[in-house]
Amino acid sequence: MLRKFISWIKALFRKKTLYGYKTVEDVPDRMKDKMVYLISNQGYVWQCVLLCPCGCGKKLYTNLMDDFDPCWKYVIEDKTISLKPSIDRLVGCKSHFFLKHGKIIWC
Ligand SMILES: [Zn+2]
């Protein structure tokens, strides 16, 4: 009984700490923390946007079109999202991190 309760709490915690993802047509005005927005145009996902994980509140836009540089790739595995390569902000908070399987890995 207690063991079940603990695993339930752990699952809840895991869910809260992992990044989710959502396909949308436009960047929402109010973005949620720990959510990667996949911007899609007629089924083609060309950009992804997330709030900077440092908490500075900046929206980070990553291009997914390989015709343009820099370009990122996203992978969805086991209902978690990963982005390649890392996101490196050269201005402002200068955050540098990977998003792997829904987790932020600071560089
Ligand atoms: Zn930041």
Short mmCIF file of N, CA, C and O and ligand atoms in Angstrom, two decimals:
data_model
loop_
_atom_site.label_atom_id
_atom_site.label_comp_id
_atom_site.label_asym_id
_atom_site.label_seq_id
_atom_site.Cartn_x
_atom_site.Cartn_y
_atom_site.Cartn_z
N MET A 1 0.84 -1.22 0.00
CA MET A 1 0.00 0.00 0.00
C MET A 1 0.87 1.25 0.00
O MET A 1 0.73 2.11 -0.85
N LEU A 2 1.82 1.29 0.96
CA LEU A 2 2.72 2.43 1.06
C LEU A 2 3.60 2.52 -0.19
O LEU A 2 3.82 3.59 -0.74
N ARG A 3 4.04 1.37 -0.65
CA ARG A 3 4.89 1.31 -1.83
C ARG A 3 4.15 1.89 -3.05
O ARG A 3 4.70 2.64 -3.83
N LYS A 4 2.89 1.54 -3.16
CA LYS A 4 2.07 2.04 -4.26
C LYS A 4 1.95 3.56 -4.20
O LYS A 4 2.02 4.26 -5.21
N PHE A 5 1.76 4.02 -3.00
CA PHE A 5 1.61 5.46 -2.76
C PHE A 5 2.91 6.19 -3.16
O PHE A 5 2.87 7.21 -3.85
N ILE A 6 4.03 5.62 -2.77
CA ILE A 6 5.33 6.22 -3.09
C ILE A 6 5.55 6.24 -4.60
O ILE A 6 5.97 7.26 -5.15
N SER A 7 5.23 5.15 -5.27
CA SER A 7 5.45 5.14 -6.72
C SER A 7 4.49 6.12 -7.42
O SER A 7 4.83 6.71 -8.44
N TRP A 8 3.32 6.31 -6.83
CA TRP A 8 2.37 7.28 -7.38
C TRP A 8 2.94 8.70 -7.25
O TRP A 8 2.91 9.48 -8.20
N ILE A 9 3.50 9.00 -6.10
CA ILE A 9 4.11 10.30 -5.85
C ILE A 9 5.28 10.52 -6.81
O ILE A 9 5.42 11.58 -7.41
N LYS A 10 6.09 9.48 -6.97
CA LYS A 10 7.25 9.57 -7.86
C LYS A 10 6.80 9.85 -9.30
O LYS A 10 7.39 10.66 -9.99
N ALA A 11 5.76 9.15 -9.74
CA ALA A 11 5.25 9.33 -11.10
C ALA A 11 4.74 10.76 -11.28
O ALA A 11 4.97 11.40 -12.31
N LEU A 12 4.08 11.26 -10.25
CA LEU A 12 3.54 12.61 -10.29
C LEU A 12 4.66 13.64 -10.40
O LEU A 12 4.61 14.57 -11.19
N PHE A 13 5.70 13.38 -9.62
CA PHE A 13 6.86 14.26 -9.59
C PHE A 13 7.57 14.26 -10.94
O PHE A 13 7.93 15.28 -11.48
N ARG A 14 7.73 13.06 -11.49
CA ARG A 14 8.39 12.91 -12.78
C ARG A 14 7.62 13.67 -13.86
O ARG A 14 8.19 14.36 -14.67
N LYS A 15 6.33 13.54 -13.82
CA LYS A 15 5.47 14.20 -14.80
C LYS A 15 5.65 15.71 -14.71
O LYS A 15 5.68 16.39 -15.72
N LYS A 16 5.77 16.20 -13.50
CA LYS A 16 5.90 17.64 -13.31
C LYS A 16 7.26 18.17 -13.71
O LYS A 16 7.38 19.32 -14.07
N THR A 17 8.28 17.32 -13.60
CA THR A 17 9.62 17.83 -13.86
C THR A 17 10.01 17.71 -15.33
O THR A 17 10.89 18.41 -15.77
N LEU A 18 9.36 16.81 -16.06
CA LEU A 18 9.72 16.65 -17.46
C LEU A 18 9.04 17.70 -18.34
O LEU A 18 7.94 18.14 -18.05
N TYR A 19 9.72 18.03 -19.42
CA TYR A 19 9.12 18.93 -20.40
C TYR A 19 8.09 18.16 -21.23
O TYR A 19 8.33 17.03 -21.63
N GLY A 20 7.00 18.82 -21.48
CA GLY A 20 6.00 18.26 -22.38
C GLY A 20 6.16 18.91 -23.75
O GLY A 20 7.06 19.73 -23.95
N TYR A 21 5.31 18.54 -24.68
CA TYR A 21 5.34 19.18 -25.99
C TYR A 21 3.93 19.26 -26.55
O TYR A 21 3.05 18.48 -26.17
N LYS A 22 3.77 20.23 -27.42
CA LYS A 22 2.44 20.49 -27.94
C LYS A 22 2.59 21.07 -29.35
O LYS A 22 3.44 21.93 -29.56
N THR A 23 1.82 20.58 -30.29
CA THR A 23 1.86 21.13 -31.64
C THR A 23 0.80 22.22 -31.75
O THR A 23 -0.36 22.01 -31.41
N VAL A 24 1.24 23.39 -32.19
CA VAL A 24 0.33 24.53 -32.32
C VAL A 24 0.62 25.23 -33.65
O VAL A 24 1.65 24.99 -34.28
N GLU A 25 -0.31 26.10 -34.06
CA GLU A 25 -0.09 26.81 -35.33
C GLU A 25 0.64 28.13 -35.11
O GLU A 25 1.30 28.63 -36.01
N ASP A 26 0.48 28.69 -33.92
CA ASP A 26 1.11 29.96 -33.61
C ASP A 26 1.73 29.90 -32.23
O ASP A 26 1.27 29.14 -31.39
N VAL A 27 2.72 30.73 -32.00
CA VAL A 27 3.32 30.82 -30.67
C VAL A 27 2.27 31.41 -29.73
O VAL A 27 1.74 32.49 -30.01
N PRO A 28 1.91 30.70 -28.67
CA PRO A 28 0.88 31.25 -27.78
C PRO A 28 1.37 32.50 -27.03
O PRO A 28 2.57 32.64 -26.78
N ASP A 29 0.45 33.40 -26.74
CA ASP A 29 0.82 34.61 -26.00
C ASP A 29 1.32 34.25 -24.61
O ASP A 29 2.29 34.81 -24.13
N ARG A 30 0.60 33.35 -23.99
CA ARG A 30 1.00 32.91 -22.65
C ARG A 30 1.57 31.52 -22.76
O ARG A 30 0.83 30.56 -22.96
N MET A 31 2.87 31.43 -22.62
CA MET A 31 3.50 30.13 -22.72
C MET A 31 3.66 29.53 -21.33
O MET A 31 3.92 30.23 -20.36
N LYS A 32 3.52 28.21 -21.27
CA LYS A 32 3.70 27.51 -20.00
C LYS A 32 5.16 27.15 -19.83
O LYS A 32 5.86 26.88 -20.80
N ASP A 33 5.56 27.06 -18.56
CA ASP A 33 6.89 26.53 -18.25
C ASP A 33 6.91 25.06 -18.64
O ASP A 33 5.88 24.40 -18.62
N LYS A 34 8.06 24.56 -18.93
CA LYS A 34 8.25 23.13 -19.19
C LYS A 34 7.33 22.63 -20.30
O LYS A 34 6.74 21.54 -20.20
N MET A 35 7.20 23.45 -21.33
CA MET A 35 6.42 23.04 -22.48
C MET A 35 7.15 23.49 -23.73
O MET A 35 7.59 24.63 -23.82
N VAL A 36 7.34 22.55 -24.65
CA VAL A 36 7.96 22.88 -25.93
C VAL A 36 6.81 23.00 -26.94
O VAL A 36 6.04 22.06 -27.10
N TYR A 37 6.71 24.15 -27.55
CA TYR A 37 5.66 24.36 -28.55
C TYR A 37 6.24 24.10 -29.93
O TYR A 37 7.22 24.73 -30.33
N LEU A 38 5.66 23.13 -30.61
CA LEU A 38 6.09 22.80 -31.97
C LEU A 38 5.17 23.56 -32.91
O LEU A 38 3.96 23.32 -32.95
N ILE A 39 5.77 24.51 -33.62
CA ILE A 39 4.97 25.37 -34.49
C ILE A 39 4.83 24.69 -35.84
O ILE A 39 5.82 24.40 -36.52
N SER A 40 3.59 24.43 -36.20
CA SER A 40 3.33 23.65 -37.39
C SER A 40 2.51 24.46 -38.40
O SER A 40 1.61 25.21 -38.04
N ASN A 41 2.89 24.31 -39.64
CA ASN A 41 2.13 24.92 -40.72
C ASN A 41 1.70 23.81 -41.66
O ASN A 41 2.54 23.18 -42.30
N GLN A 42 0.42 23.54 -41.70
CA GLN A 42 -0.15 22.47 -42.52
C GLN A 42 0.59 21.14 -42.31
O GLN A 42 0.98 20.48 -43.27
N GLY A 43 0.82 20.83 -41.05
CA GLY A 43 1.42 19.55 -40.71
C GLY A 43 2.94 19.53 -40.74
O GLY A 43 3.55 18.54 -40.36
N TYR A 44 3.52 20.63 -41.19
CA TYR A 44 4.99 20.67 -41.23
C TYR A 44 5.51 21.50 -40.05
O TYR A 44 5.24 22.70 -39.96
N VAL A 45 6.22 20.84 -39.16
CA VAL A 45 6.75 21.53 -37.98
C VAL A 45 8.06 22.22 -38.37
O VAL A 45 9.01 21.56 -38.77
N TRP A 46 8.07 23.53 -38.30
CA TRP A 46 9.22 24.28 -38.81
C TRP A 46 9.96 25.05 -37.72
O TRP A 46 11.07 25.55 -37.93
N GLN A 47 9.36 25.15 -36.54
CA GLN A 47 10.01 25.90 -35.47
C GLN A 47 9.56 25.34 -34.13
O GLN A 47 8.44 24.83 -34.03
N CYS A 48 10.43 25.44 -33.15
CA CYS A 48 9.95 25.12 -31.81
C CYS A 48 10.34 26.23 -30.86
O CYS A 48 11.36 26.89 -31.03
N VAL A 49 9.46 26.47 -29.92
CA VAL A 49 9.60 27.59 -29.00
C VAL A 49 9.39 27.09 -27.58
O VAL A 49 8.48 26.30 -27.33
N LEU A 50 10.26 27.54 -26.69
CA LEU A 50 10.08 27.20 -25.28
C LEU A 50 10.55 28.38 -24.43
O LEU A 50 11.30 29.23 -24.93
N LEU A 51 10.10 28.42 -23.21
CA LEU A 51 10.58 29.45 -22.29
C LEU A 51 11.94 29.03 -21.78
O LEU A 51 12.18 27.85 -21.52
N CYS A 52 12.82 30.00 -21.63
CA CYS A 52 14.16 29.69 -21.14
C CYS A 52 14.07 29.00 -19.77
O CYS A 52 13.38 29.49 -18.87
N PRO A 53 14.73 27.85 -19.62
CA PRO A 53 14.60 27.09 -18.37
C PRO A 53 15.24 27.76 -17.16
O PRO A 53 15.03 27.33 -16.02
N CYS A 54 16.03 28.83 -17.38
CA CYS A 54 16.67 29.49 -16.23
C CYS A 54 15.65 30.32 -15.45
O CYS A 54 15.92 30.72 -14.33
N GLY A 55 14.49 30.57 -16.08
CA GLY A 55 13.46 31.34 -15.39
C GLY A 55 13.46 32.81 -15.76
O GLY A 55 12.70 33.60 -15.20
N CYS A 56 14.32 33.20 -16.73
CA CYS A 56 14.39 34.62 -17.11
C CYS A 56 13.16 35.05 -17.91
O CYS A 56 12.94 36.25 -18.11
N GLY A 57 12.38 34.07 -18.38
CA GLY A 57 11.13 34.41 -19.06
C GLY A 57 11.25 34.65 -20.55
O GLY A 57 10.25 34.93 -21.21
N LYS A 58 12.46 34.53 -21.09
CA LYS A 58 12.65 34.74 -22.54
C LYS A 58 12.12 33.55 -23.32
O LYS A 58 12.28 32.40 -22.90
N LYS A 59 11.52 33.86 -24.48
CA LYS A 59 11.09 32.79 -25.37
C LYS A 59 12.27 32.42 -26.25
O LYS A 59 12.90 33.29 -26.84
N LEU A 60 12.57 31.15 -26.31
CA LEU A 60 13.68 30.68 -27.13
C LEU A 60 13.10 30.05 -28.39
O LEU A 60 12.33 29.09 -28.32
N TYR A 61 13.48 30.61 -29.52
CA TYR A 61 12.99 30.13 -30.81
C TYR A 61 14.07 29.30 -31.46
O TYR A 61 15.20 29.75 -31.60
N THR A 62 13.74 28.10 -31.85
CA THR A 62 14.71 27.29 -32.57
C THR A 62 14.13 26.90 -33.93
O THR A 62 13.00 26.43 -34.03
N ASN A 63 14.95 27.11 -34.94
CA ASN A 63 14.56 26.79 -36.31
C ASN A 63 14.71 25.29 -36.56
O ASN A 63 15.70 24.69 -36.18
N LEU A 64 13.73 24.71 -37.21
CA LEU A 64 13.80 23.27 -37.52
C LEU A 64 13.95 23.02 -39.02
O LEU A 64 13.99 21.86 -39.45
N MET A 65 14.02 24.09 -39.80
CA MET A 65 14.13 23.91 -41.26
C MET A 65 15.60 23.78 -41.64
O MET A 65 16.38 24.71 -41.39
N ASP A 66 15.97 22.68 -42.24
CA ASP A 66 17.40 22.48 -42.51
C ASP A 66 17.96 23.37 -43.62
O ASP A 66 19.17 23.39 -43.84
N ASP A 67 17.08 24.12 -44.30
CA ASP A 67 17.58 25.08 -45.30
C ASP A 67 18.21 26.29 -44.64
O ASP A 67 18.89 27.07 -45.29
N PHE A 68 17.92 26.48 -43.36
CA PHE A 68 18.43 27.67 -42.67
C PHE A 68 19.34 27.28 -41.51
O PHE A 68 19.14 26.25 -40.90
N ASP A 69 20.28 28.14 -41.25
CA ASP A 69 21.25 27.90 -40.18
C ASP A 69 21.06 28.94 -39.08
O ASP A 69 20.87 30.09 -39.41
N PRO A 70 21.18 28.65 -37.81
CA PRO A 70 21.33 27.30 -37.27
C PRO A 70 20.03 26.52 -37.30
O PRO A 70 18.95 27.12 -37.32
N CYS A 71 20.16 25.23 -37.28
CA CYS A 71 18.99 24.36 -37.40
C CYS A 71 19.04 23.28 -36.31
O CYS A 71 20.10 22.73 -36.05
N TRP A 72 17.90 23.03 -35.70
CA TRP A 72 17.81 21.99 -34.67
C TRP A 72 16.94 20.84 -35.16
O TRP A 72 16.20 20.99 -36.12
N LYS A 73 17.09 19.74 -34.49
CA LYS A 73 16.23 18.58 -34.76
C LYS A 73 15.53 18.22 -33.46
O LYS A 73 16.11 18.31 -32.39
N TYR A 74 14.30 17.81 -33.58
CA TYR A 74 13.62 17.31 -32.38
C TYR A 74 13.26 15.85 -32.59
O TYR A 74 13.01 15.40 -33.71
N VAL A 75 13.31 15.13 -31.49
CA VAL A 75 13.00 13.70 -31.52
C VAL A 75 12.00 13.44 -30.41
O VAL A 75 12.17 13.94 -29.29
N ILE A 76 10.96 12.69 -30.73
CA ILE A 76 10.02 12.29 -29.69
C ILE A 76 10.13 10.79 -29.49
O ILE A 76 9.99 10.02 -30.44
N GLU A 77 10.47 10.43 -28.26
CA GLU A 77 10.65 9.01 -27.90
C GLU A 77 9.99 8.81 -26.56
O GLU A 77 10.21 9.61 -25.65
N ASP A 78 9.26 7.73 -26.43
CA ASP A 78 8.58 7.42 -25.17
C ASP A 78 7.83 8.62 -24.62
O ASP A 78 7.88 8.92 -23.42
N LYS A 79 7.18 9.34 -25.50
CA LYS A 79 6.38 10.52 -25.12
C LYS A 79 7.22 11.62 -24.48
O LYS A 79 6.69 12.43 -23.72
N THR A 80 8.53 11.61 -24.73
CA THR A 80 9.35 12.72 -24.25
C THR A 80 10.06 13.35 -25.44
O THR A 80 10.28 12.70 -26.46
N ILE A 81 10.40 14.61 -25.28
CA ILE A 81 11.01 15.35 -26.39
C ILE A 81 12.49 15.61 -26.11
O ILE A 81 12.89 15.87 -24.98
N SER A 82 13.28 15.53 -27.19
CA SER A 82 14.70 15.88 -27.13
C SER A 82 14.97 16.86 -28.27
O SER A 82 14.33 16.78 -29.33
N LEU A 83 15.91 17.76 -28.04
CA LEU A 83 16.33 18.71 -29.07
C LEU A 83 17.83 18.57 -29.28
O LEU A 83 18.58 18.40 -28.33
N LYS A 84 18.23 18.65 -30.55
CA LYS A 84 19.64 18.58 -30.89
C LYS A 84 19.98 19.73 -31.82
O LYS A 84 19.19 19.97 -32.73
N PRO A 85 21.10 20.36 -31.74
CA PRO A 85 22.10 20.26 -30.67
C PRO A 85 21.64 21.03 -29.42
O PRO A 85 20.42 21.23 -29.26
N SER A 86 22.56 21.47 -28.61
CA SER A 86 22.19 22.21 -27.40
C SER A 86 21.70 23.60 -27.77
O SER A 86 21.93 24.07 -28.88
N ILE A 87 21.02 24.24 -26.84
CA ILE A 87 20.60 25.63 -27.02
C ILE A 87 21.56 26.49 -26.22
O ILE A 87 21.74 26.27 -25.02
N ASP A 88 22.18 27.41 -26.92
CA ASP A 88 23.21 28.25 -26.32
C ASP A 88 22.83 29.71 -26.54
O ASP A 88 22.89 30.19 -27.66
N ARG A 89 22.40 30.37 -25.50
CA ARG A 89 22.04 31.79 -25.63
C ARG A 89 23.31 32.62 -25.52
O ARG A 89 24.02 32.53 -24.53
N LEU A 90 23.54 33.42 -26.52
CA LEU A 90 24.76 34.24 -26.52
C LEU A 90 24.50 35.60 -25.87
O LEU A 90 25.42 36.34 -25.58
N VAL A 91 23.23 35.89 -25.64
CA VAL A 91 22.87 37.18 -25.04
C VAL A 91 22.08 36.93 -23.76
O VAL A 91 21.73 35.80 -23.46
N GLY A 92 21.79 38.00 -23.05
CA GLY A 92 20.94 37.91 -21.84
C GLY A 92 21.52 36.97 -20.81
O GLY A 92 22.68 37.11 -20.40
N CYS A 93 20.73 35.96 -20.42
CA CYS A 93 21.12 35.06 -19.33
C CYS A 93 22.25 34.09 -19.72
O CYS A 93 22.80 33.42 -18.85
N LYS A 94 22.53 34.00 -21.02
CA LYS A 94 23.60 33.12 -21.53
C LYS A 94 23.43 31.66 -21.11
O LYS A 94 24.41 30.94 -20.90
N SER A 95 22.21 31.22 -21.02
CA SER A 95 21.94 29.82 -20.70
C SER A 95 22.47 28.91 -21.80
O SER A 95 22.38 29.26 -22.99
N HIS A 96 22.98 27.80 -21.42
CA HIS A 96 23.45 26.79 -22.36
C HIS A 96 23.03 25.43 -21.83
O HIS A 96 23.44 25.04 -20.75
N PHE A 97 22.21 24.76 -22.59
CA PHE A 97 21.65 23.50 -22.07
C PHE A 97 21.22 22.58 -23.20
O PHE A 97 21.05 23.01 -24.34
N PHE A 98 21.06 21.32 -22.86
CA PHE A 98 20.45 20.33 -23.74
C PHE A 98 19.05 20.02 -23.21
O PHE A 98 18.82 20.06 -22.00
N LEU A 99 18.18 19.68 -24.12
CA LEU A 99 16.90 19.12 -23.72
C LEU A 99 16.92 17.67 -24.19
O LEU A 99 16.95 17.39 -25.39
N LYS A 100 16.99 16.76 -23.22
CA LYS A 100 17.07 15.34 -23.55
C LYS A 100 15.99 14.59 -22.81
O LYS A 100 15.92 14.64 -21.59
N HIS A 101 15.16 13.89 -23.55
CA HIS A 101 14.06 13.10 -22.98
C HIS A 101 13.26 13.93 -21.98
O HIS A 101 12.96 13.46 -20.88
N GLY A 102 13.00 15.17 -22.34
CA GLY A 102 12.17 16.02 -21.51
C GLY A 102 12.90 16.65 -20.34
O GLY A 102 12.28 17.33 -19.52
N LYS A 103 14.21 16.40 -20.25
CA LYS A 103 14.98 16.93 -19.11
C LYS A 103 15.97 17.97 -19.59
O LYS A 103 16.57 17.81 -20.65
N ILE A 104 16.19 18.99 -18.77
CA ILE A 104 17.20 20.00 -19.06
C ILE A 104 18.53 19.52 -18.51
O ILE A 104 18.62 19.15 -17.33
N ILE A 105 19.52 19.53 -19.36
CA ILE A 105 20.87 19.19 -18.90
C ILE A 105 21.73 20.42 -19.14
O ILE A 105 21.97 20.81 -20.29
N TRP A 106 22.15 21.04 -18.06
CA TRP A 106 22.94 22.28 -18.18
C TRP A 106 24.35 21.96 -18.64
O TRP A 106 24.93 20.95 -18.25
N CYS A 107 24.90 22.88 -19.43
CA CYS A 107 26.27 22.67 -19.93
C CYS A 107 27.25 23.47 -19.07
O CYS A 107 26.89 24.44 -18.49
ZN ZN B 1 17.29 32.51 -19.35
#
